[in-house]
Short mmCIF file of C-alpha atoms in Angstrom, two decimals:
data_model
loop_
_atom_site.label_atom_id
_atom_site.label_comp_id
_atom_site.label_asym_id
_atom_site.label_seq_id
_atom_site.Cartn_x
_atom_site.Cartn_y
_atom_site.Cartn_z
CA MET S 505 -29.48 -21.13 36.08
CA LYS S 506 -30.89 -24.57 38.33
CA TRP S 507 -34.88 -24.39 37.66
CA ASN S 508 -36.18 -22.94 41.16
CA VAL S 509 -38.42 -26.02 41.61
CA ILE S 510 -37.16 -26.64 45.39
CA GLY S 511 -39.75 -30.07 45.98
CA HIS S 512 -40.45 -31.19 42.29
CA ASP S 513 -37.02 -31.95 41.31
CA TRP S 514 -37.91 -34.84 39.46
CA ALA S 515 -39.86 -32.95 37.10
CA ALA S 516 -37.16 -31.21 36.27
CA ARG S 517 -35.17 -33.63 35.37
CA LEU S 518 -37.81 -34.75 33.35
CA LEU S 519 -38.73 -31.63 31.67
CA ARG S 520 -34.45 -30.98 31.16
CA ARG S 521 -34.70 -34.80 29.36
CA HIS S 522 -37.30 -33.98 26.94
CA ILE S 523 -34.64 -30.94 26.08
CA ILE S 524 -31.54 -33.20 26.02
CA ARG S 525 -33.21 -36.03 23.89
CA ASP S 526 -34.94 -34.34 21.33
CA GLU S 527 -38.44 -34.84 22.45
CA VAL S 528 -40.55 -32.44 23.28
CA ARG S 529 -44.35 -32.89 23.24
CA HIS S 530 -46.34 -30.30 22.51
CA ALA S 531 -48.33 -29.78 25.52
CA TYR S 532 -48.31 -31.09 29.52
CA LEU S 533 -50.29 -30.67 31.69
CA PHE S 534 -48.94 -29.03 35.20
CA THR S 535 -51.84 -30.58 37.84
CA GLY S 536 -51.89 -29.92 41.43
CA PRO S 537 -53.64 -27.29 44.66
CA PRO S 538 -52.68 -23.63 43.70
CA GLY S 539 -49.06 -21.96 45.51
CA VAL S 540 -47.53 -25.84 44.94
CA GLY S 541 -45.41 -23.96 41.58
CA ARG S 542 -46.89 -25.41 38.34
CA ARG S 543 -46.40 -21.24 37.37
CA THR S 544 -43.45 -21.87 37.97
CA LEU S 545 -42.50 -24.78 36.45
CA ALA S 546 -43.88 -24.02 33.31
CA LEU S 547 -41.95 -21.46 33.13
CA ASN S 548 -38.75 -22.95 33.71
CA PHE S 549 -39.52 -24.83 31.24
CA ALA S 550 -40.16 -21.75 29.04
CA MET S 551 -37.03 -20.59 29.36
CA ALA S 552 -34.55 -23.98 28.80
CA LEU S 553 -36.89 -24.92 25.70
CA ASN S 554 -35.62 -21.40 24.29
CA CYS S 555 -33.29 -19.73 25.94
CA LEU S 556 -30.22 -18.20 24.41
CA ALA S 557 -27.81 -18.63 25.60
CA PRO S 558 -28.19 -22.05 28.24
CA PRO S 559 -25.18 -22.85 30.32
CA ALA S 560 -25.39 -26.65 29.70
CA PRO S 561 -28.60 -28.64 28.23
CA GLY S 562 -31.54 -28.90 28.85
CA GLU S 563 -31.39 -25.31 30.86
CA PHE S 564 -30.92 -21.96 30.89
CA CYS S 565 -29.52 -18.92 31.38
CA GLY S 566 -31.99 -16.63 33.25
CA GLU S 567 -29.85 -12.82 32.39
CA CYS S 568 -30.73 -13.37 28.58
CA ARG S 569 -32.98 -11.31 26.69
CA VAL S 570 -35.22 -14.07 26.51
CA CYS S 571 -35.23 -15.54 29.76
CA ARG S 572 -35.88 -12.19 31.06
CA GLN S 573 -38.52 -11.68 29.08
CA MET S 574 -40.46 -14.26 29.55
CA SER S 575 -39.81 -14.80 33.43
CA VAL S 576 -41.81 -11.15 33.37
CA LEU S 577 -44.83 -12.80 30.70
CA GLN S 578 -43.25 -9.92 28.22
CA HIS S 579 -41.80 -11.97 25.78
CA SER S 580 -43.69 -11.74 22.13
CA ASP S 581 -43.24 -16.02 21.25
CA LEU S 582 -45.25 -16.20 25.16
CA SER S 583 -48.60 -16.22 25.33
CA VAL S 584 -50.60 -16.66 28.58
CA VAL S 585 -54.17 -17.17 28.37
CA GLN S 586 -56.66 -17.03 31.84
CA ALA S 587 -59.26 -15.85 32.98
CA GLU S 588 -59.90 -12.04 34.54
CA LYS S 589 -59.65 -13.55 38.17
CA ALA S 590 -58.91 -16.44 39.96
CA GLY S 591 -62.53 -17.94 40.36
CA GLY S 592 -64.13 -16.94 36.54
CA VAL S 593 -64.52 -17.60 33.41
CA LEU S 594 -61.62 -18.42 30.91
CA LYS S 595 -63.80 -18.56 27.51
CA VAL S 596 -63.79 -19.71 23.74
CA GLU S 597 -62.84 -16.22 22.67
CA GLN S 598 -59.61 -16.19 24.21
CA ILE S 599 -58.41 -20.08 23.29
CA ARG S 600 -59.67 -18.38 19.20
CA ASP S 601 -57.17 -15.13 19.12
CA LEU S 602 -54.63 -18.18 20.57
CA GLN S 603 -54.97 -20.36 18.01
CA HIS S 604 -54.37 -17.84 15.68
CA SER S 605 -51.25 -16.35 17.61
CA LEU S 606 -49.95 -19.72 17.30
CA ALA S 607 -50.28 -20.33 13.74
CA LEU S 608 -47.41 -18.18 12.77
CA SER S 609 -44.29 -19.26 12.66
CA PRO S 610 -42.10 -18.10 16.68
CA TYR S 611 -40.06 -13.83 16.02
CA GLU S 612 -37.64 -14.94 17.98
CA ALA S 613 -37.37 -17.78 20.39
CA ARG S 614 -36.61 -21.43 19.32
CA TYR S 615 -40.67 -22.47 19.99
CA ARG S 616 -43.48 -20.26 20.52
CA VAL S 617 -45.48 -21.22 23.72
CA ALA S 618 -48.90 -20.92 25.51
CA LEU S 619 -49.23 -21.20 29.11
CA LEU S 620 -53.39 -20.99 29.67
CA LEU S 621 -52.68 -20.88 33.35
CA ARG S 622 -55.90 -21.95 35.55
CA PHE S 623 -57.48 -23.93 33.17
CA GLN S 624 -60.60 -25.99 35.75
CA GLU S 625 -62.18 -22.38 35.36
CA ALA S 626 -62.54 -23.58 31.34
CA ASN S 627 -66.08 -23.36 30.45
CA PRO S 628 -66.59 -25.99 27.80
CA ASN S 629 -66.85 -24.45 24.69
CA ALA S 630 -63.20 -23.00 25.37
CA GLN S 631 -62.04 -26.41 25.82
CA ASN S 632 -63.46 -27.85 22.58
CA ALA S 633 -62.54 -25.15 20.74
CA LEU S 634 -58.12 -25.78 22.77
CA LEU S 635 -59.12 -29.81 21.75
CA LYS S 636 -58.43 -28.78 17.96
CA THR S 637 -55.54 -26.83 18.52
CA LEU S 638 -54.40 -30.37 20.30
CA GLU S 639 -55.66 -32.80 18.58
CA GLU S 640 -53.35 -30.20 15.31
CA ALA S 641 -51.31 -29.33 17.30
CA PRO S 642 -49.03 -26.33 15.11
CA GLN S 643 -45.24 -26.71 14.11
CA ARG S 644 -43.42 -25.30 16.77
CA ALA S 645 -45.64 -24.44 19.39
CA ILE S 646 -45.52 -25.94 22.86
CA LEU S 647 -48.66 -25.81 25.16
CA LEU S 648 -48.06 -25.93 29.03
CA LEU S 649 -51.68 -25.61 31.10
CA THR S 650 -51.63 -25.86 34.03
CA ALA S 651 -54.61 -27.02 36.38
CA ASP S 652 -56.33 -27.99 39.89
CA SER S 653 -56.12 -31.90 39.07
CA ALA S 654 -56.88 -33.51 35.31
CA GLU S 655 -60.06 -35.37 37.07
CA GLU S 656 -61.29 -31.42 36.25
CA LEU S 657 -60.82 -31.61 32.69
CA LEU S 658 -61.83 -32.67 29.50
CA PRO S 659 -60.52 -37.32 29.67
CA THR S 660 -59.48 -35.95 25.93
CA ILE S 661 -58.10 -32.71 27.08
CA VAL S 662 -56.46 -34.79 29.45
CA SER S 663 -55.30 -37.71 26.52
CA ARG S 664 -53.41 -35.88 24.67
CA CYS S 665 -51.13 -34.39 27.70
CA GLU S 666 -47.61 -34.73 29.34
CA VAL S 667 -48.94 -34.55 32.24
CA LEU S 668 -47.30 -33.88 35.64
CA ARG S 669 -49.12 -33.81 39.11
CA LEU S 670 -47.14 -31.56 41.19
CA ARG S 671 -47.74 -32.18 45.23
CA PRO S 672 -47.23 -30.30 48.66
CA MET S 673 -43.93 -31.86 50.21
CA PRO S 674 -44.04 -32.73 53.66
CA LEU S 675 -44.54 -30.38 56.46
CA GLN S 676 -41.60 -30.31 57.94
CA SER S 677 -39.65 -30.13 54.91
CA LEU S 678 -40.99 -26.72 54.07
CA ALA S 679 -41.09 -25.34 57.15
CA ARG S 680 -37.29 -26.59 56.76
CA GLN S 681 -36.30 -24.85 53.45
CA LEU S 682 -38.48 -21.14 54.89
CA GLU S 683 -35.95 -21.08 57.92
CA GLU S 684 -33.45 -20.89 55.43
CA HIS S 685 -35.69 -18.15 54.15
CA GLY S 686 -34.89 -16.23 57.02
CA LEU S 687 -37.48 -17.36 59.21
CA SER S 688 -37.72 -18.22 62.99
CA ALA S 689 -38.85 -22.09 63.38
CA GLN S 690 -42.01 -21.03 64.61
CA ASP S 691 -42.88 -18.69 61.97
CA ALA S 692 -41.17 -21.38 59.46
CA ARG S 693 -43.81 -23.72 61.36
CA LEU S 694 -46.99 -21.54 61.39
CA LEU S 695 -46.16 -21.22 57.69
CA ALA S 696 -45.43 -24.47 56.39
CA HIS S 697 -48.87 -25.87 58.48
CA LEU S 698 -50.95 -22.17 56.94
CA SER S 699 -49.96 -23.60 53.37
CA GLY S 700 -50.31 -26.99 53.57
CA GLY S 701 -47.25 -28.26 51.91
CA ARG S 702 -47.20 -25.26 48.77
CA LEU S 703 -43.95 -23.43 48.84
CA GLY S 704 -45.56 -20.69 46.87
CA THR S 705 -48.07 -20.42 49.08
CA ALA S 706 -45.99 -20.29 52.17
CA LEU S 707 -43.43 -17.80 49.99
CA ARG S 708 -46.44 -14.54 49.82
CA LEU S 709 -47.70 -15.59 53.36
CA LYS S 710 -44.33 -14.58 54.38
CA ASP S 711 -43.83 -11.51 52.68
CA ALA S 712 -48.00 -10.09 53.54
CA PRO S 713 -47.47 -11.47 57.41
CA GLU S 714 -50.58 -8.98 57.17
CA GLN S 715 -52.46 -11.22 55.22
CA VAL S 716 -52.05 -14.41 57.93
CA GLU S 717 -52.85 -11.61 61.07
CA GLN S 718 -56.00 -10.54 59.15
CA ARG S 719 -56.55 -14.57 58.78
CA ARG S 720 -56.35 -15.22 63.04
CA VAL S 721 -58.42 -11.55 63.38
CA VAL S 722 -61.33 -14.02 61.10
CA ILE S 723 -60.80 -16.45 63.35
CA GLU S 724 -61.10 -14.68 66.34
CA ASP S 725 -64.19 -13.39 65.44
CA LEU S 726 -65.48 -16.54 63.80
CA ILE S 727 -64.94 -18.19 67.98
CA ARG S 728 -66.58 -14.45 69.33
CA LEU S 729 -69.98 -15.31 66.92
CA LEU S 730 -70.55 -18.44 68.68
CA SER S 731 -71.95 -17.27 71.68
CA GLU S 732 -73.59 -14.71 70.03
CA SER S 733 -77.33 -13.98 69.63
CA ARG S 734 -78.83 -13.54 65.41
CA ARG S 735 -78.51 -10.14 65.36
CA GLU S 736 -75.31 -9.63 66.39
CA ARG S 737 -73.92 -12.52 63.76
CA PHE S 738 -76.14 -10.59 61.21
CA ALA S 739 -74.68 -7.26 61.81
CA TYR S 740 -71.63 -9.19 60.96
CA ALA S 741 -72.65 -10.76 58.28
CA GLU S 742 -74.00 -7.54 56.81
CA SER S 743 -70.30 -5.00 57.99
CA ILE S 744 -67.83 -9.04 55.45
CA ALA S 745 -70.18 -8.38 53.44
CA ARG S 746 -69.61 -5.38 50.69
CA ASP S 747 -66.59 -7.18 48.96
CA ARG S 748 -67.15 -10.06 46.50
CA GLU S 749 -62.98 -10.45 46.99
CA SER S 750 -62.98 -9.92 50.64
CA LEU S 751 -65.88 -11.95 51.34
CA ARG S 752 -64.60 -15.30 49.29
CA GLU S 753 -60.84 -15.39 51.19
CA ILE S 754 -62.96 -14.81 54.53
CA PHE S 755 -64.86 -18.09 53.43
CA GLN S 756 -61.83 -20.13 52.19
CA VAL S 757 -60.47 -19.04 57.04
CA TRP S 758 -63.88 -20.09 57.84
CA LEU S 759 -62.83 -23.48 55.45
CA SER S 760 -60.11 -23.74 57.01
CA PHE S 761 -61.53 -22.91 60.44
CA TRP S 762 -64.05 -25.91 60.52
CA ARG S 763 -61.84 -28.84 58.84
CA ASP S 764 -58.94 -27.94 61.74
CA LEU S 765 -62.20 -28.57 64.60
CA MET S 766 -63.84 -31.81 62.95
CA LEU S 767 -60.05 -33.05 62.25
CA ARG S 768 -59.50 -32.35 66.19
CA THR S 769 -62.91 -33.54 67.68
CA ALA S 770 -62.03 -36.94 65.11
CA CYS S 771 -58.66 -36.79 67.32
CA SER S 772 -60.06 -36.82 70.74
CA ASP S 773 -62.48 -39.80 69.63
CA SER S 774 -59.42 -42.26 68.18
CA GLY S 775 -56.33 -41.07 69.69
CA ASP S 776 -54.42 -39.67 66.91
CA SER S 777 -53.26 -36.24 66.52
CA LEU S 778 -53.49 -34.89 61.92
CA PRO S 779 -51.41 -31.35 61.95
CA LEU S 780 -54.17 -28.47 61.89
CA VAL S 781 -53.07 -25.93 60.03
CA ASN S 782 -54.09 -23.09 61.49
CA LEU S 783 -51.59 -23.80 64.25
CA ASP S 784 -51.59 -21.09 66.31
CA MET S 785 -55.10 -21.36 67.10
CA GLU S 786 -54.55 -24.96 68.46
CA ALA S 787 -55.64 -23.67 72.03
CA GLU S 788 -58.45 -22.79 70.74
CA ILE S 789 -59.98 -24.79 68.87
CA SER S 790 -59.23 -28.97 71.13
CA SER S 791 -61.23 -26.23 73.76
CA LEU S 792 -63.67 -25.78 70.87
CA ALA S 793 -63.49 -29.13 70.18
CA LYS S 794 -64.89 -30.85 73.52
CA ARG S 795 -68.09 -28.87 72.83
CA VAL S 796 -68.45 -29.21 68.99
CA SER S 797 -69.33 -32.71 68.04
CA ILE S 798 -67.69 -33.78 64.92
CA ALA S 799 -70.50 -34.12 62.81
CA ASP S 800 -71.66 -30.47 63.52
CA ALA S 801 -67.97 -29.92 62.45
CA ARG S 802 -67.88 -31.73 59.51
CA MET S 803 -71.55 -30.57 58.03
CA ARG S 804 -69.60 -27.01 58.82
CA VAL S 805 -67.32 -27.86 56.32
CA ALA S 806 -70.46 -29.35 54.40
CA ASP S 807 -71.88 -25.93 53.76
CA THR S 808 -68.92 -24.07 53.22
CA GLU S 809 -68.29 -25.43 50.41
CA LYS S 810 -71.41 -25.11 48.81
CA GLY S 811 -71.20 -21.26 50.03
CA ILE S 812 -67.75 -20.97 48.45
CA THR S 813 -68.94 -22.80 45.18
CA ARG S 814 -72.64 -20.13 44.66
CA LEU S 815 -70.32 -17.56 46.08
CA ASP S 816 -68.24 -17.95 42.84
CA SER S 817 -71.38 -18.49 40.86
CA ASN S 818 -73.36 -15.25 41.56
CA PHE S 819 -75.81 -16.12 44.58
CA ASN S 820 -76.36 -13.41 46.73
CA ALA S 821 -73.37 -12.41 48.86
CA ARG S 822 -75.07 -11.23 52.40
CA LEU S 823 -77.80 -13.02 52.11
CA LEU S 824 -75.38 -16.71 51.51
CA THR S 825 -73.64 -14.81 54.34
CA GLU S 826 -76.50 -15.21 56.60
CA VAL S 827 -77.59 -18.35 56.49
CA LEU S 828 -74.17 -20.20 56.61
CA MET S 829 -73.71 -18.31 60.66
CA LEU S 830 -77.68 -18.97 61.24
CA ASP S 831 -76.90 -22.58 60.87
CA TRP S 832 -73.27 -22.31 63.30
CA PRO S 833 -73.51 -23.93 66.54
CA HIS S 834 -74.87 -21.68 69.76
CA LEU S 835 -71.73 -21.85 72.04
CA SER S 836 -73.34 -20.63 75.50
CA PRO S 837 -70.32 -17.87 76.86
#
């Protein structure tokens, strides 16, 4: 079975070469934005390491018991460690539990594999605890870490890992791939832009069209509220701040909108044209770019980024939302 890592063939070749030459490192770090394929590549590597009937050196069959169980994160020799939710905290107790597991010999597979997802969410104690394991790696154990970027981790951890930096695909290349998955050219182009070139994110959006539509509704609400009173904005803030997880998604949509507006405003000054994320809202964004300054759009981007960070730090959700909306520009209808 071929590795399903479209856009990351170079990484798959490197990992296959390590297996074929028996040069497997004790730890690997896969970095890149969420949805770019970090977990898929790490899991394929784990299966190629442990497949019971590889069709070729460095490959995996995808059908044996080990491959099937690892593909769904259920194998006894695979440990998955991550924060309880995205934006949460990976705790030192989880690393200590992992260390006990890695000290055991593999039950069935060739290697025990530890998959540490979103490791940038590990607190300092957890990172320091893992450092000891990296320095004295158990035999027959492989650690596979994923993170948004190496810069978010302790340099001593990064230095003890083979680092594979995964990057999004060019938008046109991703759109062509999505057309091969049955999407129309228009829908494929939209999802390529919404995903920022990340195949995994694009495929998830393909299977959840309601999320694409909800994003559009959130942006339409934002544009409408730019000409509404403070009272209307506060009423809206109250309605969306009840569910923290849902509010975080709304903040992310707001961030993509303000970034698009900032880019389009900058392009109006320079004459260049940079790709938007919310491609289906291009007409509305272009119209607003004539009424909002680049300085104001840039400030909204910075404020929304801070808002997401503060939301993850358990600030009062409603108050945080009200403050963000209070600083939005007020435009005449």
